Short mmCIF file of C-alpha atoms and ligand atoms in Angstrom, two decimals:
data_model
loop_
_atom_site.label_atom_id
_atom_site.label_comp_id
_atom_site.label_asym_id
_atom_site.label_seq_id
_atom_site.Cartn_x
_atom_site.Cartn_y
_atom_site.Cartn_z
CA MET I 1 0.03 0.07 0.05
CA ALA I 2 1.11 3.80 -0.86
CA ASP I 3 2.49 4.85 2.68
CA GLU I 4 5.30 6.81 1.08
CA TRP I 5 8.01 5.16 2.89
CA TRP I 6 10.67 7.00 1.14
CA ARG I 7 9.53 10.30 2.63
CA GLY I 8 11.72 9.94 5.88
CA ALA I 9 13.73 6.93 4.86
CA ALA I 10 17.36 6.59 5.89
CA ILE I 11 19.02 5.22 2.60
CA TYR I 12 22.16 3.36 2.88
CA GLN I 13 24.45 3.60 -0.16
CA VAL I 14 26.59 0.56 -1.53
CA TYR I 15 29.31 1.00 -4.06
CA LEU I 16 29.09 -2.63 -4.64
CA ARG I 17 32.87 -3.05 -5.98
CA SER I 18 34.22 -1.85 -2.50
CA PHE I 19 31.48 -3.27 -0.13
CA ALA I 20 32.25 -6.81 0.45
CA ASP I 21 33.82 -9.48 -1.43
CA GLY I 22 32.24 -13.08 -1.70
CA ASP I 23 34.39 -14.79 -4.07
CA GLY I 24 37.93 -13.75 -3.36
CA ASP I 25 38.64 -11.69 -6.52
CA GLY I 26 39.37 -8.41 -4.95
CA ILE I 27 36.16 -7.03 -5.83
CA GLY I 28 33.13 -6.39 -4.05
CA ASP I 29 29.93 -8.52 -5.24
CA LEU I 30 26.44 -9.40 -4.49
CA ALA I 31 27.34 -12.68 -2.59
CA GLY I 32 29.56 -10.09 -0.54
CA LEU I 33 26.30 -7.99 0.01
CA ARG I 34 24.06 -11.03 1.14
CA ALA I 35 26.68 -11.89 3.86
CA LYS I 36 26.79 -8.59 5.11
CA LEU I 37 22.71 -8.09 5.10
CA PRO I 38 22.43 -8.78 8.92
CA TYR I 39 24.89 -5.69 9.76
CA LEU I 40 22.90 -3.22 7.69
CA ALA I 41 19.96 -4.38 9.22
CA GLU I 42 21.23 -3.97 12.43
CA LEU I 43 22.63 -0.32 11.69
CA GLY I 44 19.15 0.59 11.23
CA ILE I 45 18.52 1.78 7.80
CA ASP I 46 15.47 1.51 5.48
CA ALA I 47 16.71 0.72 2.16
CA ILE I 48 19.68 0.48 0.25
CA TRP I 49 20.80 2.24 -3.15
CA LEU I 50 23.31 0.36 -5.16
CA ASN I 51 25.45 2.08 -7.50
CA PRO I 52 25.21 0.31 -11.51
CA TRP I 53 25.37 -3.35 -11.54
CA TYR I 54 25.14 -4.14 -14.83
CA PRO I 55 27.32 -5.78 -17.11
CA SER I 56 30.05 -2.51 -17.93
CA PRO I 57 33.85 -2.22 -19.02
CA MET I 58 34.33 -0.16 -16.00
CA ALA I 59 35.68 2.71 -17.70
CA ASP I 60 33.70 4.80 -15.27
CA GLY I 61 32.97 2.66 -12.36
CA GLY I 62 30.49 0.80 -13.85
CA TYR I 63 28.29 4.36 -15.10
CA ASP I 64 29.26 2.98 -18.36
CA VAL I 65 26.78 0.39 -18.88
CA ALA I 66 26.58 -2.26 -21.31
CA ASP I 67 23.45 -4.06 -20.95
CA TYR I 68 20.72 -2.26 -19.17
CA ARG I 69 18.90 -5.61 -18.32
CA ALA I 70 21.66 -7.99 -16.78
CA ILE I 71 24.51 -8.28 -13.87
CA ASP I 72 27.82 -7.63 -14.35
CA PRO I 73 29.60 -11.15 -14.03
CA ALA I 74 32.04 -9.58 -11.31
CA PHE I 75 29.03 -8.99 -9.49
CA GLY I 76 26.86 -11.77 -9.87
CA THR I 77 23.79 -13.14 -11.92
CA LEU I 78 20.49 -12.03 -12.42
CA ALA I 79 19.34 -14.66 -10.01
CA GLU I 80 21.76 -13.47 -7.34
CA ALA I 81 20.33 -10.20 -7.88
CA GLU I 82 16.64 -11.16 -7.24
CA ALA I 83 17.66 -13.46 -4.18
CA TYR I 84 19.65 -10.31 -2.80
CA ILE I 85 16.22 -8.37 -3.26
CA ALA I 86 13.95 -11.07 -1.11
CA GLU I 87 16.41 -11.46 1.43
CA ALA I 88 16.70 -7.70 1.78
CA HIS I 89 12.78 -7.41 2.12
CA ALA I 90 12.69 -10.31 4.55
CA LEU I 91 14.67 -7.80 6.75
CA ASN I 92 12.59 -4.99 6.15
CA ILE I 93 15.32 -3.24 4.00
CA ARG I 94 13.97 -2.04 0.35
CA THR I 95 16.06 -1.91 -2.58
CA ILE I 96 17.04 1.37 -5.01
CA ILE I 97 18.81 0.43 -8.17
CA ASP I 98 20.87 3.04 -10.62
CA ILE I 99 19.54 4.06 -13.72
CA VAL I 100 21.96 5.77 -16.16
CA PRO I 101 19.84 7.35 -18.90
CA ASN I 102 21.90 10.22 -20.45
CA HIS I 103 24.81 7.50 -21.75
CA GLY I 104 25.59 3.72 -22.24
CA SER I 105 28.65 2.09 -23.03
CA ASP I 106 30.72 2.18 -26.17
CA GLN I 107 30.55 -1.74 -25.83
CA GLN I 108 26.75 -1.61 -25.45
CA ASP I 109 24.88 -3.48 -28.61
CA TRP I 110 23.23 -0.51 -29.79
CA PHE I 111 26.42 1.61 -30.11
CA VAL I 112 28.37 -1.36 -31.83
CA GLN I 113 25.40 -1.27 -34.45
CA ALA I 114 25.75 2.08 -34.74
CA LEU I 115 29.13 2.28 -35.52
CA ARG I 116 28.49 -0.49 -38.20
CA ALA I 117 25.37 0.86 -39.94
CA GLY I 118 27.23 4.18 -40.58
CA PRO I 119 26.33 7.83 -41.06
CA GLY I 120 22.64 8.89 -41.66
CA SER I 121 21.33 5.33 -40.43
CA PRO I 122 18.35 4.79 -37.50
CA GLU I 123 20.85 3.17 -35.57
CA ARG I 124 23.31 6.26 -35.18
CA GLU I 125 19.84 8.18 -34.64
CA ARG I 126 19.97 6.44 -31.29
CA PHE I 127 23.15 8.48 -30.21
CA VAL I 128 24.43 12.09 -30.83
CA PHE I 129 26.66 11.37 -34.29
CA ARG I 130 27.42 14.78 -36.19
CA PRO I 131 30.04 15.58 -39.04
CA GLY I 132 32.72 17.57 -38.05
CA ARG I 133 33.81 21.19 -38.76
CA GLY I 134 36.46 20.83 -41.32
CA ASP I 135 39.04 18.62 -39.44
CA GLY I 136 37.66 19.56 -35.84
CA PRO I 137 34.90 18.37 -33.59
CA PRO I 138 31.31 19.91 -34.31
CA ASN I 139 31.40 22.25 -31.57
CA ASP I 140 34.39 23.09 -28.62
CA TRP I 141 32.20 21.55 -25.78
CA GLN I 142 34.46 20.03 -23.23
CA SER I 143 33.84 16.77 -21.33
CA ILE I 144 32.41 16.86 -17.46
CA PHE I 145 35.69 14.91 -17.06
CA ASN I 146 37.75 17.19 -18.81
CA GLY I 147 38.95 17.10 -22.41
CA PRO I 148 36.85 17.15 -25.69
CA ALA I 149 33.14 16.16 -25.54
CA TRP I 150 33.48 14.84 -29.17
CA THR I 151 35.30 11.80 -30.38
CA GLN I 152 35.61 11.17 -34.35
CA VAL I 153 34.72 7.55 -35.61
CA ALA I 154 36.63 5.58 -38.66
CA ASP I 155 34.30 7.04 -41.27
CA GLY I 156 34.73 10.58 -40.22
CA GLU I 157 31.53 11.14 -37.72
CA TRP I 158 31.82 12.58 -34.06
CA TYR I 159 29.97 11.41 -31.49
CA LEU I 160 28.82 13.41 -28.32
CA HIS I 161 29.96 12.36 -25.01
CA LEU I 162 29.64 14.33 -21.80
CA PHE I 163 31.79 12.46 -19.66
CA ALA I 164 34.46 9.75 -20.98
CA PRO I 165 34.69 8.67 -24.96
CA GLU I 166 33.43 5.14 -23.51
CA GLN I 167 30.20 7.15 -22.51
CA PRO I 168 28.40 7.70 -25.61
CA ASP I 169 25.07 9.96 -25.01
CA PHE I 170 21.90 9.03 -26.06
CA ASN I 171 19.42 11.01 -28.20
CA TRP I 172 16.81 11.48 -26.26
CA ARG I 173 14.84 13.38 -29.15
CA ASN I 174 14.62 9.76 -30.48
CA PRO I 175 11.22 8.08 -29.61
CA GLU I 176 13.20 4.82 -29.51
CA VAL I 177 15.40 5.82 -26.80
CA VAL I 178 12.49 6.79 -24.55
CA GLU I 179 10.57 3.45 -25.22
CA GLU I 180 13.66 1.85 -24.27
CA PHE I 181 14.00 3.29 -20.91
CA HIS I 182 10.32 2.67 -20.53
CA ASP I 183 10.81 -1.10 -21.12
CA ILE I 184 13.98 -0.86 -18.56
CA LEU I 185 12.14 0.63 -15.92
CA ARG I 186 9.32 -2.07 -16.11
CA PHE I 187 11.94 -4.55 -16.35
CA TRP I 188 13.31 -3.67 -12.76
CA LEU I 189 10.09 -2.67 -10.88
CA ASP I 190 8.97 -5.94 -12.24
CA ARG I 191 11.58 -7.43 -10.37
CA GLY I 192 10.73 -5.79 -7.18
CA VAL I 193 13.28 -2.71 -6.99
CA ASP I 194 11.46 -0.28 -4.59
CA GLY I 195 13.47 2.82 -6.16
CA ILE I 196 15.42 4.08 -8.74
CA ARG I 197 17.89 6.85 -8.62
CA ILE I 198 18.48 8.61 -12.02
CA ASP I 199 22.06 9.31 -12.89
CA SER I 200 23.08 13.16 -14.43
CA ALA I 201 19.28 13.57 -14.60
CA ALA I 202 19.20 16.69 -15.32
CA VAL I 203 21.38 16.48 -18.92
CA LEU I 204 19.29 14.79 -21.27
CA PHE I 205 18.79 17.30 -23.91
CA LYS I 206 21.62 19.27 -25.55
CA ASP I 207 21.73 22.37 -27.78
CA LEU I 208 24.17 21.92 -30.10
CA ASP I 209 24.16 24.88 -31.64
CA SER I 210 25.16 26.71 -29.03
CA GLN I 211 29.32 27.41 -28.49
CA GLU I 212 28.94 27.09 -24.89
CA GLU I 213 28.13 24.01 -23.09
CA SER I 214 24.64 23.80 -23.24
CA TYR I 215 23.02 20.80 -21.91
CA THR I 216 21.74 21.12 -18.48
CA ASP I 217 18.27 21.78 -17.33
CA HIS I 218 16.49 21.78 -20.94
CA ASP I 219 12.74 22.18 -20.48
CA GLU I 220 12.06 18.79 -22.88
CA VAL I 221 13.66 16.90 -19.89
CA HIS I 222 10.58 17.14 -17.69
CA GLU I 223 8.48 15.22 -20.41
CA VAL I 224 10.55 12.31 -19.83
CA TYR I 225 10.32 12.28 -16.33
CA ARG I 226 6.69 12.77 -16.60
CA GLY I 227 6.46 9.56 -18.60
CA TRP I 228 8.75 7.78 -16.28
CA ARG I 229 6.46 9.05 -13.50
CA ARG I 230 3.13 7.28 -15.20
CA ILE I 231 5.31 3.99 -15.19
CA SER I 232 6.30 4.25 -11.46
CA ASP I 233 2.73 5.08 -10.66
CA THR I 234 1.35 1.52 -11.61
CA TYR I 235 3.28 0.04 -9.18
CA ASP I 236 2.84 0.35 -5.62
CA ASP I 237 4.99 2.94 -3.80
CA ARG I 238 8.11 3.05 -5.78
CA PHE I 239 9.86 6.05 -5.87
CA PHE I 240 12.37 8.11 -7.97
CA VAL I 241 15.63 9.87 -6.70
CA GLY I 242 17.14 12.62 -9.19
CA GLU I 243 20.57 13.04 -9.20
CA MET I 244 21.03 16.77 -10.63
CA TRP I 245 24.06 19.12 -9.64
CA MET I 246 22.04 22.54 -10.24
CA PRO I 247 22.60 26.01 -8.20
CA ASP I 248 19.47 27.30 -9.07
CA GLN I 249 16.59 25.77 -6.37
CA GLU I 250 14.04 27.01 -8.19
CA ARG I 251 14.82 25.33 -11.07
CA PHE I 252 15.62 22.51 -9.01
CA ALA I 253 12.12 22.24 -7.33
CA LEU I 254 10.67 21.79 -10.88
CA TYR I 255 12.03 18.41 -11.22
CA LEU I 256 10.12 17.54 -7.83
CA ARG I 257 6.21 18.70 -9.10
CA PRO I 258 3.73 15.93 -8.19
CA ASP I 259 4.05 13.97 -11.57
CA GLU I 260 7.87 14.09 -12.04
CA LEU I 261 10.29 12.78 -9.40
CA HIS I 262 9.17 11.90 -5.85
CA THR I 263 12.83 13.30 -4.57
CA ALA I 264 16.32 14.29 -5.49
CA PHE I 265 19.75 14.32 -3.62
CA ASN I 266 20.00 17.83 -2.04
CA PHE I 267 23.68 18.44 -2.80
CA ASP I 268 23.31 22.31 -1.78
CA PHE I 269 23.60 21.04 1.93
CA LEU I 270 26.91 19.09 1.06
CA SER I 271 28.67 21.65 -0.57
CA ARG I 272 28.43 24.44 2.24
CA PRO I 273 31.49 25.03 4.51
CA TRP I 274 31.14 24.35 8.15
CA GLU I 275 29.67 27.38 9.16
CA ALA I 276 26.56 28.10 11.35
CA ALA I 277 25.18 30.64 8.97
CA GLU I 278 25.71 28.69 5.94
CA LEU I 279 24.45 25.61 7.19
CA ARG I 280 21.05 27.34 8.04
CA ALA I 281 20.74 28.95 5.02
CA SER I 282 21.04 25.82 3.16
CA ILE I 283 18.36 24.29 5.76
CA ASP I 284 15.97 27.29 4.74
CA LEU I 285 16.60 27.26 1.18
CA THR I 286 16.05 23.26 0.75
CA LEU I 287 13.23 23.38 2.79
CA SER I 288 11.50 26.59 1.21
CA THR I 289 11.88 25.19 -2.00
CA HIS I 290 10.79 21.37 -0.82
CA VAL I 291 7.63 22.28 1.20
CA PRO I 292 5.43 24.32 -0.81
CA ILE I 293 5.30 21.27 -3.44
CA GLY I 294 4.77 18.58 -0.71
CA ALA I 295 8.20 16.98 -1.58
CA PRO I 296 10.52 15.50 1.29
CA PRO I 297 13.95 17.23 1.04
CA THR I 298 16.89 14.84 1.54
CA TRP I 299 19.96 15.07 3.28
CA VAL I 300 23.27 14.08 1.93
CA LEU I 301 26.83 14.04 3.37
CA SER I 302 28.90 11.97 1.13
CA ASN I 303 28.55 9.60 -1.72
CA HIS I 304 30.71 7.87 -4.34
CA ASP I 305 31.65 11.59 -6.06
CA VAL I 306 33.05 13.65 -3.26
CA THR I 307 35.41 14.28 -0.56
CA ARG I 308 34.53 11.65 2.84
CA PRO I 309 33.36 13.91 5.51
CA VAL I 310 35.99 13.49 7.83
CA THR I 311 38.70 14.91 5.24
CA LYS I 312 36.68 17.47 4.08
CA TYR I 313 35.51 18.96 7.53
CA GLY I 314 39.16 18.48 8.75
CA ARG I 315 40.08 21.17 5.98
CA GLN I 316 40.75 25.14 6.61
CA ASP I 317 38.51 25.26 3.69
CA THR I 318 35.32 23.25 4.49
CA SER I 319 33.28 23.90 1.49
CA PHE I 320 33.29 20.96 -1.33
CA SER I 321 33.24 21.82 -5.38
CA HIS I 322 33.91 19.45 -8.16
CA GLN I 323 36.01 22.11 -9.83
CA ASP I 324 38.37 22.08 -6.69
CA ARG I 325 38.41 18.88 -4.49
CA LYS I 326 41.35 20.06 -2.22
CA HIS I 327 43.14 17.01 -2.74
CA GLY I 328 46.16 16.92 -0.19
CA MET I 329 45.73 19.99 1.59
CA ARG I 330 46.44 20.09 5.03
CA THR I 331 43.75 17.92 7.23
CA ASP I 332 43.18 17.50 10.94
CA LEU I 333 41.64 14.24 10.93
CA VAL I 334 40.84 14.58 14.66
CA LEU I 335 39.36 17.87 14.29
CA GLY I 336 37.42 16.62 10.84
CA GLU I 337 36.00 13.22 12.77
CA ARG I 338 34.57 15.52 15.71
CA ARG I 339 32.70 17.89 13.09
CA ALA I 340 31.58 14.96 10.84
CA ARG I 341 30.08 13.26 14.37
CA ALA I 342 28.32 16.61 14.87
CA ALA I 343 27.21 16.93 10.94
CA ALA I 344 25.58 13.48 11.25
CA LEU I 345 23.61 14.25 14.10
CA LEU I 346 22.40 17.23 12.41
CA ALA I 347 21.38 15.78 8.98
CA MET I 348 19.92 12.81 10.92
CA ALA I 349 17.62 15.67 12.37
CA LEU I 350 16.26 17.22 9.72
CA PRO I 351 13.24 16.65 8.13
CA GLY I 352 12.93 14.12 4.99
CA GLY I 353 14.98 11.44 3.58
CA LEU I 354 18.63 10.38 4.77
CA TYR I 355 21.71 9.08 2.50
CA VAL I 356 24.46 7.41 4.18
CA TYR I 357 27.15 6.67 2.12
CA GLN I 358 28.99 3.34 2.84
CA GLY I 359 32.15 3.85 5.02
CA GLU I 360 30.58 6.93 6.45
CA GLU I 361 29.27 5.24 9.33
CA LEU I 362 32.82 4.22 10.14
CA GLY I 363 34.38 7.42 9.71
CA LEU I 364 36.90 6.72 6.85
CA PRO I 365 38.88 9.33 5.69
CA GLU I 366 39.52 9.94 2.03
CA VAL I 367 42.47 8.21 0.97
CA GLU I 368 44.80 10.65 -0.71
CA ASP I 369 47.85 8.77 -1.38
CA LEU I 370 47.00 5.82 -3.72
CA PRO I 371 49.57 5.37 -6.34
CA ASP I 372 48.94 6.78 -9.50
CA GLU I 373 49.20 3.86 -11.53
CA LEU I 374 46.33 2.37 -9.54
CA LEU I 375 43.95 5.18 -9.96
CA GLN I 376 40.91 3.97 -12.26
CA ASP I 377 38.92 7.26 -12.27
CA PRO I 378 38.85 8.73 -15.74
CA ILE I 379 38.69 12.03 -14.33
CA PHE I 380 42.51 11.23 -13.30
CA THR I 381 43.87 10.58 -16.83
CA ARG I 382 41.66 12.89 -18.73
CA SER I 383 42.68 16.03 -16.46
CA GLN I 384 46.28 14.99 -16.76
CA GLY I 385 46.83 14.12 -13.64
CA THR I 386 45.75 17.77 -12.37
CA ASP I 387 42.62 16.34 -10.63
CA ARG I 388 43.16 12.86 -8.95
CA GLY I 389 39.48 12.16 -9.09
CA ARG I 390 37.14 10.03 -7.00
CA ASP I 391 39.63 6.63 -6.03
CA GLY I 392 40.06 7.83 -2.57
CA CYS I 393 36.49 8.22 -1.39
CA ARG I 394 36.07 4.51 -3.29
CA VAL I 395 38.35 2.23 -1.26
CA PRO I 396 37.24 -1.07 -0.20
CA LEU I 397 35.65 -1.39 3.31
CA PRO I 398 37.45 -2.58 6.46
CA TRP I 399 35.54 -5.18 8.52
CA SER I 400 37.56 -6.67 10.68
CA GLY I 401 40.98 -8.31 11.43
CA LYS I 402 44.50 -6.25 11.52
CA GLU I 403 45.77 -6.00 8.06
CA PRO I 404 44.56 -5.43 4.83
CA PRO I 405 42.48 -6.45 3.19
CA PHE I 406 40.31 -6.43 7.03
CA GLY I 407 38.16 -8.85 6.20
CA PHE I 408 36.99 -7.60 3.02
CA GLY I 409 37.48 -10.65 0.92
CA ASP I 410 40.12 -13.51 0.22
CA GLY I 411 41.52 -11.53 -2.40
CA THR I 412 43.89 -8.42 -3.08
CA PRO I 413 41.23 -5.44 -2.91
CA TRP I 414 41.19 -3.57 -6.41
CA LEU I 415 42.22 -0.44 -4.30
CA PRO I 416 44.91 -0.74 -1.48
CA GLN I 417 43.51 0.00 2.03
CA PRO I 418 45.90 2.13 4.55
CA ALA I 419 47.15 0.05 7.05
CA ASP I 420 45.94 2.22 9.88
CA TRP I 421 42.32 1.45 9.27
CA LYS I 422 42.61 -1.55 11.25
CA ASN I 423 41.23 1.05 13.95
CA LEU I 424 38.28 2.22 11.60
CA THR I 425 37.24 -1.95 11.16
CA VAL I 426 33.40 -2.78 11.96
CA GLU I 427 34.86 -5.16 14.23
CA SER I 428 37.29 -2.84 16.24
CA GLN I 429 34.19 -0.15 16.17
CA TYR I 430 31.33 -2.43 16.85
CA ASP I 431 31.45 -2.70 20.77
CA ASP I 432 33.16 0.47 21.43
CA GLN I 433 30.22 3.06 22.50
CA ASN I 434 32.23 6.03 21.37
CA SER I 435 32.83 4.72 17.91
CA MET I 436 31.55 6.68 14.56
CA LEU I 437 29.54 3.54 14.26
CA SER I 438 28.11 3.19 17.50
CA LEU I 439 26.97 7.08 16.91
CA TYR I 440 25.21 6.13 13.48
CA ARG I 441 23.77 2.92 15.04
CA SER I 442 22.18 4.89 18.14
CA GLY I 443 21.02 8.06 16.05
CA LEU I 444 19.51 5.89 12.88
CA LYS I 445 17.60 4.06 15.73
CA LEU I 446 16.51 6.98 17.63
CA ARG I 447 15.78 9.20 14.39
CA ARG I 448 13.29 5.69 13.16
CA ALA I 449 11.46 6.11 16.61
CA LEU I 450 10.95 9.74 16.85
CA LEU I 451 11.60 11.63 13.10
CA GLY I 452 11.19 11.19 9.82
CA ASP I 453 9.84 13.86 7.01
CA GLY I 454 7.52 16.77 8.71
CA SER I 455 8.89 20.26 9.92
CA LEU I 456 11.05 22.06 11.81
CA THR I 457 10.56 25.02 14.30
CA TRP I 458 14.16 27.52 14.72
CA LEU I 459 14.63 28.34 18.03
CA ASP I 460 16.14 31.31 19.60
CA ALA I 461 20.39 30.14 20.06
CA PRO I 462 23.47 31.97 20.72
CA ALA I 463 25.35 33.17 17.72
CA ASP I 464 27.02 30.24 15.67
CA VAL I 465 24.51 27.68 17.42
CA LEU I 466 21.67 25.97 15.55
CA THR I 467 18.89 24.92 17.29
CA PHE I 468 15.82 23.42 16.10
CA ARG I 469 12.76 21.33 17.48
CA ARG I 470 11.17 18.43 15.66
CA GLU I 471 8.35 17.14 17.21
CA THR I 472 9.40 15.81 20.72
CA LEU I 473 13.17 16.58 20.16
CA THR I 474 15.12 19.45 19.85
CA CYS I 475 18.49 19.24 18.10
CA VAL I 476 21.51 21.94 18.96
CA THR I 477 24.72 21.75 17.11
CA ASN I 478 27.31 24.20 18.50
CA LEU I 479 29.32 25.57 15.40
CA SER I 480 30.97 28.24 17.83
CA ALA I 481 34.28 28.27 19.29
CA ASP I 482 33.43 27.93 23.01
CA ALA I 483 30.98 25.33 24.65
CA VAL I 484 27.52 26.51 25.37
CA SER I 485 24.67 25.48 27.82
CA LEU I 486 21.80 23.54 26.47
CA PRO I 487 18.47 24.95 26.41
CA SER I 488 16.28 23.39 29.28
CA HIS I 489 15.23 19.90 28.84
CA GLU I 490 14.22 16.74 30.47
CA GLU I 491 16.67 14.46 28.85
CA VAL I 492 19.49 14.22 26.74
CA LEU I 493 19.08 11.65 24.02
CA ILE I 494 22.03 11.22 22.33
CA THR I 495 25.62 14.03 21.81
CA SER I 496 28.22 13.49 18.98
CA ILE I 497 30.76 13.75 21.59
CA PRO I 498 30.33 13.89 25.43
CA LEU I 499 29.08 17.15 27.22
CA ASP I 500 31.68 19.13 29.10
CA GLU I 501 30.06 19.30 32.72
CA GLY I 502 26.68 19.62 30.89
CA ARG I 503 27.69 22.23 28.52
CA LEU I 504 27.81 21.19 24.80
CA PRO I 505 31.36 21.83 23.34
CA SER I 506 32.46 23.46 20.19
CA ASP I 507 31.61 21.11 16.96
CA ALA I 508 29.21 19.02 18.61
CA THR I 509 25.46 18.15 18.42
CA ALA I 510 23.08 17.04 20.87
CA TRP I 511 19.41 16.06 20.91
CA ILE I 512 17.42 16.60 23.78
CA SER I 513 13.84 16.29 24.97
C1 LIG N 601 27.41 10.65 -11.44
C2 LIG N 601 27.69 9.49 -10.90
O1 LIG N 601 27.55 9.61 -9.63
C3 LIG N 601 29.26 9.32 -11.39
O2 LIG N 601 29.99 8.54 -10.54
C4 LIG N 601 29.48 9.32 -12.71
O3 LIG N 601 30.71 9.43 -12.91
C5 LIG N 601 28.51 10.42 -13.70
N1 LIG N 601 27.11 10.56 -12.84
C6 LIG N 601 28.46 10.03 -15.13
O4 LIG N 601 27.49 8.82 -15.15
#
């Protein structure tokens, strides 16, 4: 029945390659995930979002999909995926999969056929092929991963790829593409997935005559999601979450109209520096754009594309932007962890959905010293090494033991884990009441019992302290330099670090009732 469970859900993001390896090849897989489901149930999450699990040459960690209706053999089989969905359901955990509509893989049948069929063919019409201008590409657009956005094929035509050359963009003005994705949606909804994360959701339509890159947020894209919504509405209580990095919140909110996407990732909050005024402004902006249209906000501190919070908040400049990852900048990880703990309780207290990226609950830092030759993110090579990319937040999880592979599996992990992660394993944190893992477990349980979607009321507070009420509890986050006294209360429900003689220390959060 339609209880709209997703409005206040806590959703855990599994980057399958790096979660747990069941077959000893150094790559995480479905067998590994199935074995760890009890851990996730204990953590207190409502759903799992899996990054793309389809067959892929892995030019971009699986976001180059070669077959949208199958599972990559490195991860398992379709039968295993179905078994996983059922087992998760039995533990009351729902499943969200990742659909990539903007681009496929250059190894996908459609693209192979398009190359073979040649210029002017209907096969080429599924992608964005154009003749060049003289010897050069059709226009000067740059790819989001650096370098030109066009690649030339043997017969002289060029195809568009907003990301890597291995990720040719689909032509969304072709009804065949529209139909194909409708069919893919039904394929997975019929297999019991509860939600769909839409990759690069705002960039499907391009205005190629524009000399500047013109692909983000063209109005035509809304009709696509209206069509998708008509499909999801024929099923029970499924939902979409859109991935849109868009500065304009008014435009962002258009995607959340009642006949389009149910939710979208809120990246504004994640990008803001650790400053009271900034965070409050982000919370207010988010609520003011979501509440009037009845869409639940979402709160995200990290994902597989951004710097890990413990590292980000340990820097002098605590903001985040893709253009400047601040790789290798001096970091105080003790301070970063303290702030990440405070941020976690703050995010958990806000109304709407919550996303937790695997390893966030362990307080893993960004791994910034991976050797060049092991880096796999296409951003690294395409930027000529000036941007080290996103591998540092994708290192396989440490589960147990004193040395790598820390219980990840029997093989050598596809990216090496730092030796000092022995203090960050699930095993070493599990029974430690002061660990990040215990904080997430307790916070998520309380959140589930007391909160969800709804509204908040700001309360008066000292400078640089954020204080708001949610139903029965009050959340206080102290971003000032000194300890502050808490508003009068009956009980302290949880704190990110111990109180100091009843006062809330700097860079800490408390929930009181
Ligand atoms: C967003 C995904 O999160 C990212 O990992 C990927 O590289 C791009 N979209 C392209 O699919």
